[in-house]
Amino acid sequence: MATASADFRELRLDRISRTFGAHNALKEISLTVQRGEFIALLGPSGCGKSTALNCLAGLLPLTGGSIWLDDRRTDTLKPEERGFGMVFQNYALFPHMSVHRNVGFGLQMQNVPKPEIKRRVDEALGVVRLASQASKLPAQLSGGQQQRVAIARAIAVEPPLVLMDEPLSNLDAKLRLEMRAEIRRIHRMLGSATIYVTHDQDEALSLADRIVVLREGSVRQIGTPQQLYERPLHADVAEFMGFRNALKGKILRRAGDEVEVDCGLGAAILGTACDLTTGTEAVLAIRPSDLLATASGPIQAKVTGMEYRGEAYYGTATGAQGQELFFRSEAPLQAGDTVSLTAPKDRVLAYAAGAYHG
Amino acid sequence: MADASSGTLSLRHRLAERGIDGVTLLIVPAALFVVLLFVYPFAYGFLLSFAPAKGGWLENYRRFFDDPYMYRTIWYTLRLAIPVTLLNIAISVPIAMQVRHLRRQKLLTTILVLPITLGTVLVAEGLLSYLGPQGWLNRALMLFGMIDRPIRLVHNYWGVFISLVITGFPFTFLLTLSMISGLDPALEQAAATLGARSRQRFAKIVLPLIVPGLAVTFCLAFVDAFSVFPSAVMLGAPAGETRVISLAASQAAFEQYDYSYASAIAMIMAVVQLCFVGLVLLARGLFYKGPLGGGKG
Amino acid sequence: MKMDNALDKLWKTLVWAFMVFFVLNVIAMIAVVAVNSFGTRWLGTWLPAGYTLRWYKSAWKEFQLSDVLLVTFQIAGAVVLLSALIGVPAAYAMARRNFPGKSLVMLLFLLPLLVPPITFGVPLATVLYKYGLAGTMSGVIIANLVPTVPFTVILMMPFVEQIDSRVEAAARVFGANTWQLFLHVLVPLLAPGILAASLLSMVRTVSMFELTFLTAGPSSQTLVVALYYSVFAAGVRAGQSIDAMAVIYMLSTLIWLVVALRFVNPTQIVGRAKKSRTA
């Protein structure tokens, strides 16, 4: 199973749409996935990421667009004819079958001969390191083990594409980190493509080759984890990626990428233009960890609260016009103190105002 | 005085710790009621059945099993109850599978609840004219050329059979539907992504998971069908092929006024039901009986 | 693959066709009774020769329907009231307290629902005759309470369980005594459940043939038993007036059912009964 199964070059989603009555759950999404790639569909709940996954699996019919595996159109096929592997959020293990029969189910459906099924099930269970549990029932396994069975079941049929629907959301924090590493390892080993749905940025950043950010049924950005983390294309993506400070202001000067913005917080703030075309209003997005308390910074604000997080202190403050600020400090400050804040200009991202809420 | 009150207090405390307090006592009237009017009559009937008007203590049972006119009632009843129950389950399952995703489920379930509510007497009265030689069913069948002359559907086995299907099917169906709706839909979806076609999904996933529930449904429906009474009289041939056991019991009680014998027949009826239910539940033990969801979701 | 899909479609169509067939037959069966009760002469044709209301008049007189209806609703009303009074507190205690032997008590409440009425009706009637209660209205009421009290307990338990016990604790903290708690907190919260249980007990009692048949005397017959006797003695009376009575009976149960269905889903009721039965 070290080699990828069914040979394919790419999976292509061509403007796929799905509506539920008047509600557009997916709006013309296009995406091309290469063999061996790990794609994360990331977004808040209700953004359409699970709908997209169900459409790929064939559990929901499309209302527009098409899905292609190389030259083969797959969106017209029933789920059982597509041959994709899927890992469900609650695992959906068959409760009346042993682990062995669960994992071998797909092969049994393909009428693979028994000895061959046994060999491949053992192999799949080996990959997820569960070889010793083959004869147990799912209810006798721990959450993490059930998760591994679900993965083994999906990969035993050697699918060209593995779909995962928030597979880690039912596990506790420690197990989640462990399974994350496992999923990455298994993906590398198989060499097939994986599409992984999650609402957790950390998971998406650490697992994916490319991340697709969805919002209200549309693609907002497709990029590598680095691109998304450092240069979100839109203000709403930035907000979702952890840029908690959103400061509205007037553009004073613009030279190439560099902008100077007056947010009414003291001196003008230097930033980097991202999604800034024309106009005079801008929104600056800054991560709390990049907004530092210093002796003399351009921003002045009044501290309202402080919390200790081990590596540093994180605080909240209010600006002159009531703006809410989240910052980082090496030393504790008192509520009511005046603090001056600064951020490196390449970590201050400027977006066109009004576009903030997409 | 002080001692007494502290004594009752501590007793009260000890009882409360075991879950018995003023609130628990609210059960007493209901429990007493059932004991007095269900358990006691049953026990009384049981004892009475061993105290026949004449003869030894087993005389009633001997009389029943010596008389072909009596002991055949068991066979007549089983011959109705078992096929009807099996048929009802066999048609409930596919219909429930198909209806479970329907939006207007409530309308359908309401229509189906009607025969249960109307009860066996009214269904029997309706079927008497509907199935009769001049009834709509025979007319329709003749109109479509499916038969040449009216078929006999009342005052025989088939009349009772049909009435049992009409009153029994809704009950079986509603139980089956609630069971199938309780299945985690992700299980079937998972099977589908693994290449199982709809028939395979049913055979490999749905059926094994609902078999234990179907066994219970079978028991409940069987017990209901086994005690068939008014329709056997009104729609059947109460002196012949549909002389069911409950009819024998009520005749012994209200035509011969032999309560001891009637109680004996009621006990025989209960034992046959119990044996059958026991057998089905024993067989059920062979199947998976855990939760119907997938894993710990 | 094409073949498979075609077979699937065919199967689905067959199942639908069967369902339509079944529902049509049920409706037709009911319609026959209704049409016949309004028909003048109906022999060998699809529909009666003419329509009239006179069967209702004659049924009303012949079967003394006003008396029978009065008896029926007196009995049903008493059964509903008593089973709510006895059943609801018991359901509350069963849902809230754990005590040794609880499963035994549960079995005690389940048995009268599991055992068919005709099976326990014969010994029950025997006992009632022994104490001279059979043939009277109180005898019929007592017999009908045997299944409805446990039915109320079983049906109400999940309704009680749905109420967060912290709501009761809060009422206690704010100084409500047991009686006030019951009156101001529990009864309003349980109202939908009590209503559903009462309506369904009503339907059960009105349509309960076996127990009433076994225990009733001439003056304590309910409608359904009167109907049975009149069918049994058919030939003496016109079929149409029997059907007129049947229509009146139908209406007297259906009204309650329609009202009850506004509050509960039939699948739920049966499902719940099943769940507690298997538990």
Short mmCIF file of N, CA and C in Angstrom, two decimals, chain B residues 69-144:
data_model
loop_
_atom_site.label_atom_id
_atom_site.label_comp_id
_atom_site.label_asym_id
_atom_site.label_seq_id
_atom_site.Cartn_x
_atom_site.Cartn_y
_atom_site.Cartn_z
N TYR B 69 -62.28 -29.97 19.72
CA TYR B 69 -62.97 -28.71 19.45
C TYR B 69 -62.33 -27.57 20.24
N MET B 70 -61.75 -27.89 21.39
CA MET B 70 -61.09 -26.88 22.21
C MET B 70 -59.62 -26.72 21.83
N TYR B 71 -58.85 -27.84 21.88
CA TYR B 71 -57.41 -27.64 21.71
C TYR B 71 -57.05 -27.18 20.30
N ARG B 72 -57.96 -27.43 19.35
CA ARG B 72 -57.67 -26.93 18.00
C ARG B 72 -57.70 -25.41 17.94
N THR B 73 -58.36 -24.77 18.92
CA THR B 73 -58.39 -23.30 18.89
C THR B 73 -56.98 -22.72 18.92
N ILE B 74 -56.07 -23.41 19.62
CA ILE B 74 -54.68 -22.93 19.65
C ILE B 74 -54.13 -22.91 18.23
N TRP B 75 -54.34 -24.01 17.55
CA TRP B 75 -53.84 -24.11 16.17
C TRP B 75 -54.50 -23.06 15.28
N TYR B 76 -55.84 -22.90 15.42
CA TYR B 76 -56.53 -21.90 14.59
C TYR B 76 -55.99 -20.50 14.84
N THR B 77 -55.70 -20.22 16.10
CA THR B 77 -55.21 -18.89 16.43
C THR B 77 -53.80 -18.68 15.89
N LEU B 78 -52.94 -19.67 16.10
CA LEU B 78 -51.56 -19.56 15.61
C LEU B 78 -51.54 -19.43 14.09
N ARG B 79 -52.46 -20.16 13.44
CA ARG B 79 -52.48 -20.15 11.98
C ARG B 79 -52.84 -18.77 11.46
N LEU B 80 -53.53 -18.00 12.26
CA LEU B 80 -53.81 -16.62 11.89
C LEU B 80 -52.68 -15.69 12.31
N ALA B 81 -52.27 -15.83 13.58
CA ALA B 81 -51.38 -14.83 14.17
C ALA B 81 -49.98 -14.83 13.55
N ILE B 82 -49.41 -16.01 13.32
CA ILE B 82 -48.03 -16.04 12.84
C ILE B 82 -47.90 -15.49 11.42
N PRO B 83 -48.68 -15.98 10.45
CA PRO B 83 -48.52 -15.41 9.09
C PRO B 83 -48.83 -13.91 9.05
N VAL B 84 -49.86 -13.48 9.79
CA VAL B 84 -50.20 -12.06 9.78
C VAL B 84 -49.05 -11.23 10.31
N THR B 85 -48.47 -11.66 11.42
CA THR B 85 -47.39 -10.89 12.02
C THR B 85 -46.19 -10.84 11.09
N LEU B 86 -45.85 -12.01 10.51
CA LEU B 86 -44.70 -12.03 9.59
C LEU B 86 -44.96 -11.12 8.39
N LEU B 87 -46.17 -11.20 7.85
CA LEU B 87 -46.49 -10.37 6.69
C LEU B 87 -46.39 -8.89 7.05
N ASN B 88 -46.95 -8.54 8.22
CA ASN B 88 -46.91 -7.14 8.62
C ASN B 88 -45.49 -6.63 8.74
N ILE B 89 -44.60 -7.44 9.29
CA ILE B 89 -43.22 -7.00 9.43
C ILE B 89 -42.57 -6.94 8.05
N ALA B 90 -42.85 -7.94 7.22
CA ALA B 90 -42.23 -7.97 5.90
C ALA B 90 -42.64 -6.77 5.05
N ILE B 91 -43.86 -6.25 5.23
CA ILE B 91 -44.20 -5.07 4.44
C ILE B 91 -43.83 -3.78 5.16
N SER B 92 -43.71 -3.82 6.48
CA SER B 92 -43.35 -2.60 7.21
C SER B 92 -41.93 -2.14 6.89
N VAL B 93 -41.01 -3.12 6.82
CA VAL B 93 -39.61 -2.74 6.69
C VAL B 93 -39.33 -1.97 5.39
N PRO B 94 -39.69 -2.51 4.22
CA PRO B 94 -39.41 -1.73 3.00
C PRO B 94 -40.13 -0.38 2.98
N ILE B 95 -41.35 -0.34 3.49
CA ILE B 95 -42.07 0.93 3.45
C ILE B 95 -41.41 1.94 4.40
N ALA B 96 -41.04 1.46 5.59
CA ALA B 96 -40.37 2.38 6.52
C ALA B 96 -39.05 2.88 5.93
N MET B 97 -38.32 2.01 5.24
CA MET B 97 -37.06 2.41 4.61
C MET B 97 -37.29 3.55 3.62
N GLN B 98 -38.41 3.47 2.94
CA GLN B 98 -38.65 4.45 1.89
C GLN B 98 -39.27 5.74 2.43
N VAL B 99 -40.03 5.61 3.50
CA VAL B 99 -40.79 6.76 3.99
C VAL B 99 -39.97 7.62 4.93
N ARG B 100 -38.88 7.07 5.49
CA ARG B 100 -38.22 7.77 6.61
C ARG B 100 -37.71 9.16 6.23
N HIS B 101 -37.38 9.38 4.95
CA HIS B 101 -36.88 10.72 4.59
C HIS B 101 -37.97 11.63 4.06
N LEU B 102 -39.22 11.12 4.10
CA LEU B 102 -40.32 11.88 3.53
C LEU B 102 -40.63 13.10 4.41
N ARG B 103 -40.96 14.22 3.74
CA ARG B 103 -41.26 15.43 4.52
C ARG B 103 -42.64 15.33 5.17
N ARG B 104 -43.64 14.84 4.39
CA ARG B 104 -45.01 14.84 4.90
C ARG B 104 -45.30 13.54 5.64
N GLN B 105 -44.33 13.14 6.47
CA GLN B 105 -44.48 11.88 7.18
C GLN B 105 -45.69 11.89 8.09
N LYS B 106 -45.96 13.04 8.69
CA LYS B 106 -47.01 13.08 9.71
C LYS B 106 -48.38 12.75 9.11
N LEU B 107 -48.62 13.23 7.89
CA LEU B 107 -49.89 12.94 7.24
C LEU B 107 -50.06 11.44 7.06
N LEU B 108 -49.00 10.82 6.56
CA LEU B 108 -49.06 9.37 6.33
C LEU B 108 -49.26 8.62 7.63
N THR B 109 -48.47 8.98 8.65
CA THR B 109 -48.60 8.27 9.91
C THR B 109 -49.99 8.47 10.49
N THR B 110 -50.57 9.65 10.29
CA THR B 110 -51.91 9.89 10.81
C THR B 110 -52.92 8.97 10.12
N ILE B 111 -52.83 8.87 8.80
CA ILE B 111 -53.75 7.98 8.09
C ILE B 111 -53.60 6.55 8.60
N LEU B 112 -52.33 6.18 8.87
CA LEU B 112 -52.10 4.81 9.29
C LEU B 112 -52.55 4.55 10.73
N VAL B 113 -52.57 5.62 11.54
CA VAL B 113 -52.99 5.44 12.92
C VAL B 113 -54.51 5.20 12.98
N LEU B 114 -55.22 5.68 11.97
CA LEU B 114 -56.68 5.56 11.96
C LEU B 114 -57.19 4.15 12.32
N PRO B 115 -56.76 3.11 11.62
CA PRO B 115 -57.30 1.78 11.93
C PRO B 115 -57.04 1.37 13.38
N ILE B 116 -55.89 1.80 13.96
CA ILE B 116 -55.62 1.44 15.36
C ILE B 116 -56.67 2.09 16.24
N THR B 117 -56.92 3.38 15.95
CA THR B 117 -57.84 4.14 16.79
C THR B 117 -59.25 3.61 16.66
N LEU B 118 -59.66 3.31 15.43
CA LEU B 118 -61.03 2.88 15.22
C LEU B 118 -61.31 1.56 15.91
N GLY B 119 -60.26 0.77 16.07
CA GLY B 119 -60.44 -0.48 16.79
C GLY B 119 -60.98 -1.58 15.90
N THR B 120 -60.88 -2.79 16.41
CA THR B 120 -61.18 -3.95 15.60
C THR B 120 -62.66 -4.05 15.23
N VAL B 121 -63.54 -3.59 16.12
CA VAL B 121 -64.97 -3.74 15.83
C VAL B 121 -65.36 -2.95 14.60
N LEU B 122 -64.92 -1.69 14.55
CA LEU B 122 -65.31 -0.88 13.42
C LEU B 122 -64.66 -1.37 12.13
N VAL B 123 -63.39 -1.75 12.22
CA VAL B 123 -62.72 -2.27 11.02
C VAL B 123 -63.48 -3.50 10.52
N ALA B 124 -63.89 -4.35 11.44
CA ALA B 124 -64.63 -5.54 11.04
C ALA B 124 -65.94 -5.16 10.35
N GLU B 125 -66.65 -4.19 10.93
CA GLU B 125 -67.92 -3.77 10.35
C GLU B 125 -67.71 -3.19 8.95
N GLY B 126 -66.65 -2.37 8.81
CA GLY B 126 -66.37 -1.78 7.51
C GLY B 126 -65.99 -2.84 6.49
N LEU B 127 -65.14 -3.77 6.90
CA LEU B 127 -64.68 -4.79 5.97
C LEU B 127 -65.82 -5.71 5.54
N LEU B 128 -66.75 -5.89 6.45
CA LEU B 128 -67.89 -6.77 6.15
C LEU B 128 -68.59 -6.35 4.87
N SER B 129 -68.80 -5.04 4.71
CA SER B 129 -69.43 -4.62 3.46
C SER B 129 -68.40 -4.41 2.36
N TYR B 130 -67.22 -3.93 2.72
CA TYR B 130 -66.22 -3.62 1.70
C TYR B 130 -65.75 -4.88 0.98
N LEU B 131 -65.55 -5.96 1.74
CA LEU B 131 -65.04 -7.19 1.15
C LEU B 131 -66.15 -8.13 0.68
N GLY B 132 -67.37 -7.78 1.03
CA GLY B 132 -68.48 -8.68 0.72
C GLY B 132 -68.66 -8.91 -0.78
N PRO B 133 -69.51 -9.87 -1.14
CA PRO B 133 -69.69 -10.23 -2.55
C PRO B 133 -70.14 -9.03 -3.40
N GLN B 134 -70.88 -8.10 -2.80
CA GLN B 134 -71.31 -6.92 -3.54
C GLN B 134 -70.46 -5.70 -3.21
N GLY B 135 -69.37 -5.92 -2.45
CA GLY B 135 -68.56 -4.80 -1.97
C GLY B 135 -67.70 -4.18 -3.06
N TRP B 136 -67.15 -3.04 -2.73
CA TRP B 136 -66.34 -2.29 -3.69
C TRP B 136 -65.13 -3.08 -4.19
N LEU B 137 -64.50 -3.83 -3.30
CA LEU B 137 -63.29 -4.54 -3.70
C LEU B 137 -63.62 -5.55 -4.80
N ASN B 138 -64.62 -6.39 -4.56
CA ASN B 138 -64.98 -7.38 -5.57
C ASN B 138 -65.43 -6.72 -6.87
N ARG B 139 -66.17 -5.60 -6.72
CA ARG B 139 -66.60 -4.87 -7.91
C ARG B 139 -65.41 -4.35 -8.70
N ALA B 140 -64.46 -3.77 -7.98
CA ALA B 140 -63.29 -3.21 -8.67
C ALA B 140 -62.50 -4.31 -9.36
N LEU B 141 -62.32 -5.43 -8.66
CA LEU B 141 -61.57 -6.53 -9.27
C LEU B 141 -62.26 -7.05 -10.52
N MET B 142 -63.60 -7.09 -10.47
CA MET B 142 -64.33 -7.57 -11.65
C MET B 142 -64.25 -6.55 -12.78
N LEU B 143 -64.30 -5.28 -12.39
CA LEU B 143 -64.22 -4.21 -13.39
C LEU B 143 -62.91 -4.29 -14.16
N PHE B 144 -61.82 -4.54 -13.45
CA PHE B 144 -60.52 -4.63 -14.12
C PHE B 144 -60.31 -6.02 -14.74
#
